[in-house]
PDB file of C-alpha atoms in Angstrom:
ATOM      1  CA  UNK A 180     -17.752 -44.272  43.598  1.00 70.00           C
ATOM      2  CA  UNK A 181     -18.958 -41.329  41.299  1.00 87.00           C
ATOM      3  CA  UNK A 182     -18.227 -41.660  37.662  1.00 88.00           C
ATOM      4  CA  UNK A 183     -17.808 -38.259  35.454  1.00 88.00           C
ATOM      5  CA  UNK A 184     -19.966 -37.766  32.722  1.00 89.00           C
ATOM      6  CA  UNK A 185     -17.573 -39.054  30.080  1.00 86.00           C
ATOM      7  CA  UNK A 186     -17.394 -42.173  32.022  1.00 89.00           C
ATOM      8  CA  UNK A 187     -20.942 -42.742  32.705  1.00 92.00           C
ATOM      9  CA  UNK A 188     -21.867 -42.325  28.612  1.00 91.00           C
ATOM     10  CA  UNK A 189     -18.971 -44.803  27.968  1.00 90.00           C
ATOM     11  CA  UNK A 190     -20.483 -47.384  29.949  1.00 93.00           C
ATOM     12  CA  UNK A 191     -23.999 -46.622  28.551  1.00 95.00           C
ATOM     13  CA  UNK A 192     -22.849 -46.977  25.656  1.00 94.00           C
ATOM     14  CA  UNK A 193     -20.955 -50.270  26.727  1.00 94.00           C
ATOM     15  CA  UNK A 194     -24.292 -51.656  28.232  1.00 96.00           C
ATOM     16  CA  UNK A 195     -25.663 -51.234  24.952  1.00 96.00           C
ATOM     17  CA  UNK A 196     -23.580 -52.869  22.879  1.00 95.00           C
ATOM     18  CA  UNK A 197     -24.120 -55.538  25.744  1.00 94.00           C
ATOM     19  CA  UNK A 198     -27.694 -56.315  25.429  1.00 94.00           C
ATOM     20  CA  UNK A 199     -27.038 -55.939  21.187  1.00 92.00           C
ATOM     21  CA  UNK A 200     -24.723 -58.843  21.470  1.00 91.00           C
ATOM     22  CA  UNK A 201     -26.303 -61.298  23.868  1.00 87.00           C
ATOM     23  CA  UNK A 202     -29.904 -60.623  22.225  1.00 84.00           C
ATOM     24  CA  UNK A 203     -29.522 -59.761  18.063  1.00 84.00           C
ATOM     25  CA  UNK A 204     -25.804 -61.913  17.660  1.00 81.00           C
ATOM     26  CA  UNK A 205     -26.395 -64.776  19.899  1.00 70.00           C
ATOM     27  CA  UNK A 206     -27.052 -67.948  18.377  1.00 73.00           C
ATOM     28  CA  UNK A 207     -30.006 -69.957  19.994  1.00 70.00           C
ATOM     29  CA  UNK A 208     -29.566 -74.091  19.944  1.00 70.00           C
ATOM     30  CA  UNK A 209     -32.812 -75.355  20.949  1.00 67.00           C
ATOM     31  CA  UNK A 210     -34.212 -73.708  24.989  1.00 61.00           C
ATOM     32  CA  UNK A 211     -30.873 -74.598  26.611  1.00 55.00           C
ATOM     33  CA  UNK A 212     -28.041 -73.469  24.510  1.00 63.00           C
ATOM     34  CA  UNK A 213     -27.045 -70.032  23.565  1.00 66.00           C
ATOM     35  CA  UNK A 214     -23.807 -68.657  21.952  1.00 72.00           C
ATOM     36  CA  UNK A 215     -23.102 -65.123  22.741  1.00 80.00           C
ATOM     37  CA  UNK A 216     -19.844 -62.712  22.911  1.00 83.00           C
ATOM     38  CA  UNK A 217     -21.079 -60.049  25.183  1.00 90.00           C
ATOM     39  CA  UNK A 218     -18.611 -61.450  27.810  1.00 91.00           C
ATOM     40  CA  UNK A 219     -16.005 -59.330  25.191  1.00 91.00           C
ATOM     41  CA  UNK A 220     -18.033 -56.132  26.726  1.00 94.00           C
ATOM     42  CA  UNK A 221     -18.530 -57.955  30.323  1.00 95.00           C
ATOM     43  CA  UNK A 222     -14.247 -57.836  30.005  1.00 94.00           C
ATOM     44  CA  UNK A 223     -14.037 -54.425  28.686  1.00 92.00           C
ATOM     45  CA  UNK A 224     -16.494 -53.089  31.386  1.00 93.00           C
ATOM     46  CA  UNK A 225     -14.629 -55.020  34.067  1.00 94.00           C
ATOM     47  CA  UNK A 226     -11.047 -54.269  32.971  1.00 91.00           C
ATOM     48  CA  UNK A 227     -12.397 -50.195  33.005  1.00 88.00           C
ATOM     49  CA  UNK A 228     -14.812 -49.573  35.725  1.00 92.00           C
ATOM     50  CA  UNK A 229     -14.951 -50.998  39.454  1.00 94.00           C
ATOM     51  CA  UNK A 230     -16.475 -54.015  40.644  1.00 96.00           C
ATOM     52  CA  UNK A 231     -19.672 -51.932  41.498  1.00 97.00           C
ATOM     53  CA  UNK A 232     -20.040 -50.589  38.525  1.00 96.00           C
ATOM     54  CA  UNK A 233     -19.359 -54.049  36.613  1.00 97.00           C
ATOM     55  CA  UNK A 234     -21.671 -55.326  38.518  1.00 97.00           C
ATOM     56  CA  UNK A 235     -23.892 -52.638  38.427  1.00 97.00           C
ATOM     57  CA  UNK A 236     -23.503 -53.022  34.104  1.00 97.00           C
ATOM     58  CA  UNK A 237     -24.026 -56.731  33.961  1.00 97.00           C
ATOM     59  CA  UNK A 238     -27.058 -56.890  36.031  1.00 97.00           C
ATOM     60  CA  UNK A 239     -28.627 -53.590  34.114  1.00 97.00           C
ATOM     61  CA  UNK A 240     -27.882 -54.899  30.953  1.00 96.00           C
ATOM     62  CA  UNK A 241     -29.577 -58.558  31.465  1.00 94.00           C
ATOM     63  CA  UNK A 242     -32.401 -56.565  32.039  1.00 96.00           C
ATOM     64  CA  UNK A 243     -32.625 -54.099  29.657  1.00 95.00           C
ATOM     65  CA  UNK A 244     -32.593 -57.117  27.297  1.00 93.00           C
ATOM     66  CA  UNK A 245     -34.907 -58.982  29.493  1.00 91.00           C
ATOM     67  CA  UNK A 246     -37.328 -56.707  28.859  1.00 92.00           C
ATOM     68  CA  UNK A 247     -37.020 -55.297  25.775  1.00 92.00           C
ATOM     69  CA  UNK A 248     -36.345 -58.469  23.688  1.00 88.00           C
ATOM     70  CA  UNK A 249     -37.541 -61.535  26.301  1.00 86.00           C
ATOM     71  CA  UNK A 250     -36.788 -64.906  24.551  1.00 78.00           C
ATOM     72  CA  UNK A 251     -39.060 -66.312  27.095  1.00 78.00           C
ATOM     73  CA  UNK A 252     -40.591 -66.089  30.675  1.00 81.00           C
ATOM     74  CA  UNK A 253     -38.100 -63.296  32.718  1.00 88.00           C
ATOM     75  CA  UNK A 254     -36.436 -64.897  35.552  1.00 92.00           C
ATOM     76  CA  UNK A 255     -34.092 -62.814  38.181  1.00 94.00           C
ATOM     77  CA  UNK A 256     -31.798 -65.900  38.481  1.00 94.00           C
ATOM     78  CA  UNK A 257     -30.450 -64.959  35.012  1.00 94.00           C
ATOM     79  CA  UNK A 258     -30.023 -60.974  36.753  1.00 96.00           C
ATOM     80  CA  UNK A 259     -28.279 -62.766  39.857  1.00 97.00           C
ATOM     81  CA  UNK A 260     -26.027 -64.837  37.572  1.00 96.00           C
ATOM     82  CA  UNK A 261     -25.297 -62.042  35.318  1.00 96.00           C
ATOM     83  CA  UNK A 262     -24.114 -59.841  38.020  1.00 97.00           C
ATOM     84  CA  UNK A 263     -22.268 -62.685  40.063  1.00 97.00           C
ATOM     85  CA  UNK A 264     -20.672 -63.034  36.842  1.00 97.00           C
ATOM     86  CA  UNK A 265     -19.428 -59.808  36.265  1.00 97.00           C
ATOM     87  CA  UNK A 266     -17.816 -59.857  39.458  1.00 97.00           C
ATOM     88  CA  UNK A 267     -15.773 -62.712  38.732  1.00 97.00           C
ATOM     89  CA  UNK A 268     -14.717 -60.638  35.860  1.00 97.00           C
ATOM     90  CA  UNK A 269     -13.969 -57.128  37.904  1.00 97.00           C
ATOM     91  CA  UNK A 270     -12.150 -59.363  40.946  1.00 97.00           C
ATOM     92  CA  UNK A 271      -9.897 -60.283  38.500  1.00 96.00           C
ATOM     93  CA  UNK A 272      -9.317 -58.049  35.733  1.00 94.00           C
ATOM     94  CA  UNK A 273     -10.067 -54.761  37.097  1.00 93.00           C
ATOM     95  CA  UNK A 274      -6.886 -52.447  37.358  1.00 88.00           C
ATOM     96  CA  UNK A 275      -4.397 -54.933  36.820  1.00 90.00           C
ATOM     97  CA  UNK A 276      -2.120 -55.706  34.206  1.00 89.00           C
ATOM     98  CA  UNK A 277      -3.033 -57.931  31.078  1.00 89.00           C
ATOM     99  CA  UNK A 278      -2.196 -61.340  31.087  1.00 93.00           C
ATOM    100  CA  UNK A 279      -3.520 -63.879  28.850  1.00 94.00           C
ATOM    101  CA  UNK A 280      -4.094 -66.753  32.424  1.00 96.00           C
ATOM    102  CA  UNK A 281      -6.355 -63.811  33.996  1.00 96.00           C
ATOM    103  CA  UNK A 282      -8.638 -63.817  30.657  1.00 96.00           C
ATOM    104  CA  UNK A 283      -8.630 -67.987  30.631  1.00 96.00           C
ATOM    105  CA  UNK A 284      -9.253 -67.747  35.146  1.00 97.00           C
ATOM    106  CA  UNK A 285     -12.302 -65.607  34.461  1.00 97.00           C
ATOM    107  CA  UNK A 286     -13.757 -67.922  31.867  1.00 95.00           C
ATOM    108  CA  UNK A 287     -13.031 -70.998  33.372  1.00 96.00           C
ATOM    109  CA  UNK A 288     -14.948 -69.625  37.221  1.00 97.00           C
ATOM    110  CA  UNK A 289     -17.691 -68.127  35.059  1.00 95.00           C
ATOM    111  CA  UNK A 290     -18.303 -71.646  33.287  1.00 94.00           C
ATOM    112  CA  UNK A 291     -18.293 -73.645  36.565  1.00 94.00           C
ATOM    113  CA  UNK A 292     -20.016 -71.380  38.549  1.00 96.00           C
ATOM    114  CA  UNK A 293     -22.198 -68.749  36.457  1.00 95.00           C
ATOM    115  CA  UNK A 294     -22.695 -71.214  33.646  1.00 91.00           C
ATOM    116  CA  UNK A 295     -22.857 -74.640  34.799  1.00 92.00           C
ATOM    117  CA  UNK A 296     -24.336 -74.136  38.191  1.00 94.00           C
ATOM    118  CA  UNK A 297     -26.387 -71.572  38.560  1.00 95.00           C
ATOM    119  CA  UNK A 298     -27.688 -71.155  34.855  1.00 92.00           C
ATOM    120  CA  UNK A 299     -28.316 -74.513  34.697  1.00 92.00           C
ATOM    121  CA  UNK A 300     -30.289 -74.890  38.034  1.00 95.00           C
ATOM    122  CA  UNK A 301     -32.204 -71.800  37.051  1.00 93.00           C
ATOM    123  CA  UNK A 302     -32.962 -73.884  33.597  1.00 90.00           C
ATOM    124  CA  UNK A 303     -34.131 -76.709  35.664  1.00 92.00           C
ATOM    125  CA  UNK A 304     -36.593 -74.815  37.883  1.00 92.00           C
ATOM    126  CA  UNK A 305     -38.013 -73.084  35.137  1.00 90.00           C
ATOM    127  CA  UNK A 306     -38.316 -76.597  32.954  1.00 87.00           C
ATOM    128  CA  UNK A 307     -38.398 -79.112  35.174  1.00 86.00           C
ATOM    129  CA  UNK A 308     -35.894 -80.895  33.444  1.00 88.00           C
ATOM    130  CA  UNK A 309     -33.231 -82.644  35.692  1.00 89.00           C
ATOM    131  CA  UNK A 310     -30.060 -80.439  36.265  1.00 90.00           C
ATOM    132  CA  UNK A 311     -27.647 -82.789  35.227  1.00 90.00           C
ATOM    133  CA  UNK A 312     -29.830 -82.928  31.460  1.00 89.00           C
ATOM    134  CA  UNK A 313     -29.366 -79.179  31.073  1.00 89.00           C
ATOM    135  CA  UNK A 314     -25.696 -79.643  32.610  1.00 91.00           C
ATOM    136  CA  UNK A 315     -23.830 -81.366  30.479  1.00 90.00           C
ATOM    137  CA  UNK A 316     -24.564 -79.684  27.018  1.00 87.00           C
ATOM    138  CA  UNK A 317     -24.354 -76.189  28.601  1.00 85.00           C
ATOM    139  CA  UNK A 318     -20.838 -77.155  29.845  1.00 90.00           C
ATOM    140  CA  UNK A 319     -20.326 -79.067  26.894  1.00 89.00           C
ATOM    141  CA  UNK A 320     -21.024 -76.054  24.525  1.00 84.00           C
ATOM    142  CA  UNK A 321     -18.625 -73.645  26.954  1.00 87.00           C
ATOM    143  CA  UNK A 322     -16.210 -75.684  27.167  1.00 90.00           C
ATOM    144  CA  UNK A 323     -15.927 -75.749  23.074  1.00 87.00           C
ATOM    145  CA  UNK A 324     -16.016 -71.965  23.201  1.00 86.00           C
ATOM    146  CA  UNK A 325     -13.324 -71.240  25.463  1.00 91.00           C
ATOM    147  CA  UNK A 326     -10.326 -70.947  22.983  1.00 92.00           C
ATOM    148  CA  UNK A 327     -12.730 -68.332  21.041  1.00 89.00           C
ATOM    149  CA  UNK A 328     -13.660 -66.583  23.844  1.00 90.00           C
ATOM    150  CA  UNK A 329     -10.211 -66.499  25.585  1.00 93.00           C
ATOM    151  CA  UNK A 330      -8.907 -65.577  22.159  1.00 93.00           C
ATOM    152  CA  UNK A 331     -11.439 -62.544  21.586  1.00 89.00           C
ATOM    153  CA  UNK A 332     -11.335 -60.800  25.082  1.00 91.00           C
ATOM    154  CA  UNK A 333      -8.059 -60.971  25.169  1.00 92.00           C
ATOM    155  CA  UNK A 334      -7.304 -59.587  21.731  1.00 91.00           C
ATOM    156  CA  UNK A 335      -9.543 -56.875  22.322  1.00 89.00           C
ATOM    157  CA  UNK A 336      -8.023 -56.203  25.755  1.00 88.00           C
ATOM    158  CA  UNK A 337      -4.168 -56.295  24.688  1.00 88.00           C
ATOM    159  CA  UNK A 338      -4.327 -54.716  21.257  1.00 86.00           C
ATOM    160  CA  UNK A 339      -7.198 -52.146  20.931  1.00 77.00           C
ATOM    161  CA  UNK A 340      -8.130 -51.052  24.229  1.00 73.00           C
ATOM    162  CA  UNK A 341      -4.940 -49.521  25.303  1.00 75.00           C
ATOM    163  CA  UNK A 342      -4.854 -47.064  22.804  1.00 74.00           C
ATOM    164  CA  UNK A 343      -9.129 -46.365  23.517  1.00 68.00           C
ATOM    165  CA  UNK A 344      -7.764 -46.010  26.599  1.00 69.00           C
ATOM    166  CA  UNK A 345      -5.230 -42.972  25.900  1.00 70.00           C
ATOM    167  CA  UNK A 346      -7.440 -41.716  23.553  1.00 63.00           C
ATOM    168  CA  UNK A 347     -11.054 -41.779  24.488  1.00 58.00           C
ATOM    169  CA  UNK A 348     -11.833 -43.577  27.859  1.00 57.00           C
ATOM    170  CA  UNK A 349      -9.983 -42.322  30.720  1.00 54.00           C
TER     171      UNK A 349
END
């Protein structure tokens, strides 16, 4: 359960780039939609480090950004989410071999069940919009991503992390 010290500044330095990508490079459609690749670091975190400390890293991260750069009220929902989401991503990437259906498994559970559900009912509380309203565009707007996303974590997985990996990481 321990990490060494090399590991622990790698995944500070993961967390970072984290909240830098889902704060400063995410796109913002309106108070419903936003378009980020930090699930590129959520996959590199996961593929790397137990499902504790993916966990651990998803949930720190949402709020470290929470709280430094809020783009509205803070909810713990969103902290919930984010971790529940990053154990989707551990369960089934962590210490296993790469294989382009794992990357498109995580990122279909995360958009039915991080995404669509509970993001969207958190949404609703917090608006008091009807679910299905936030729903479908949030789903809508994920589902358009996938290809990219698929595309980028597992490009970044299979080509530049194994040699991070005999290099640098581990």
């Amino acid at each position: 359960m321990k990490l060494t010290v090399r590991q622990l500044i790698i995944l500070s330095f993961l967390i970072s780039i984290h909240v830098i990508l889902s704060r400063h490079f995410a796109i913002h459609l309106g108070n419903i939609i936003r378009i980020s690749f930090a699930s590129v670091v959520t996959g590199i975190i996961a593929t790397y480090f137990k499902p504790q400390w993916t966990i651990f890293a998803c949930g720190l991260s949402d709020l470290i950004a929470s709280l430094l750069f809020p783009t509205g009220t803070y909810f713990f929902g969103f902290t919930i989410s984010a971790m529940i989401g990053g154990l989707i991503y551990a369960i089934i990437l962590y210490d296993k071999p790469f294989k382009w259906w794992r990357i498109f498994l995580v990122e279909i559970l995360c958009i039915i069940f991080v995404t669509g559900i509970l993001n969207s009912y958190w949404l609703s509380l917090l608006s008091g919009n009807s679910f299905i309203l936030i729903f479908l565009p949030r789903i809508t707007e994920k589902v358009l991503l996938l290809p990219i996303e698929v595309f980028l974590i597992g490009y970044t997985l299979k080509c530049l992390l194994p040699s991070l990996k005999r290099y640098i990481i581990f």
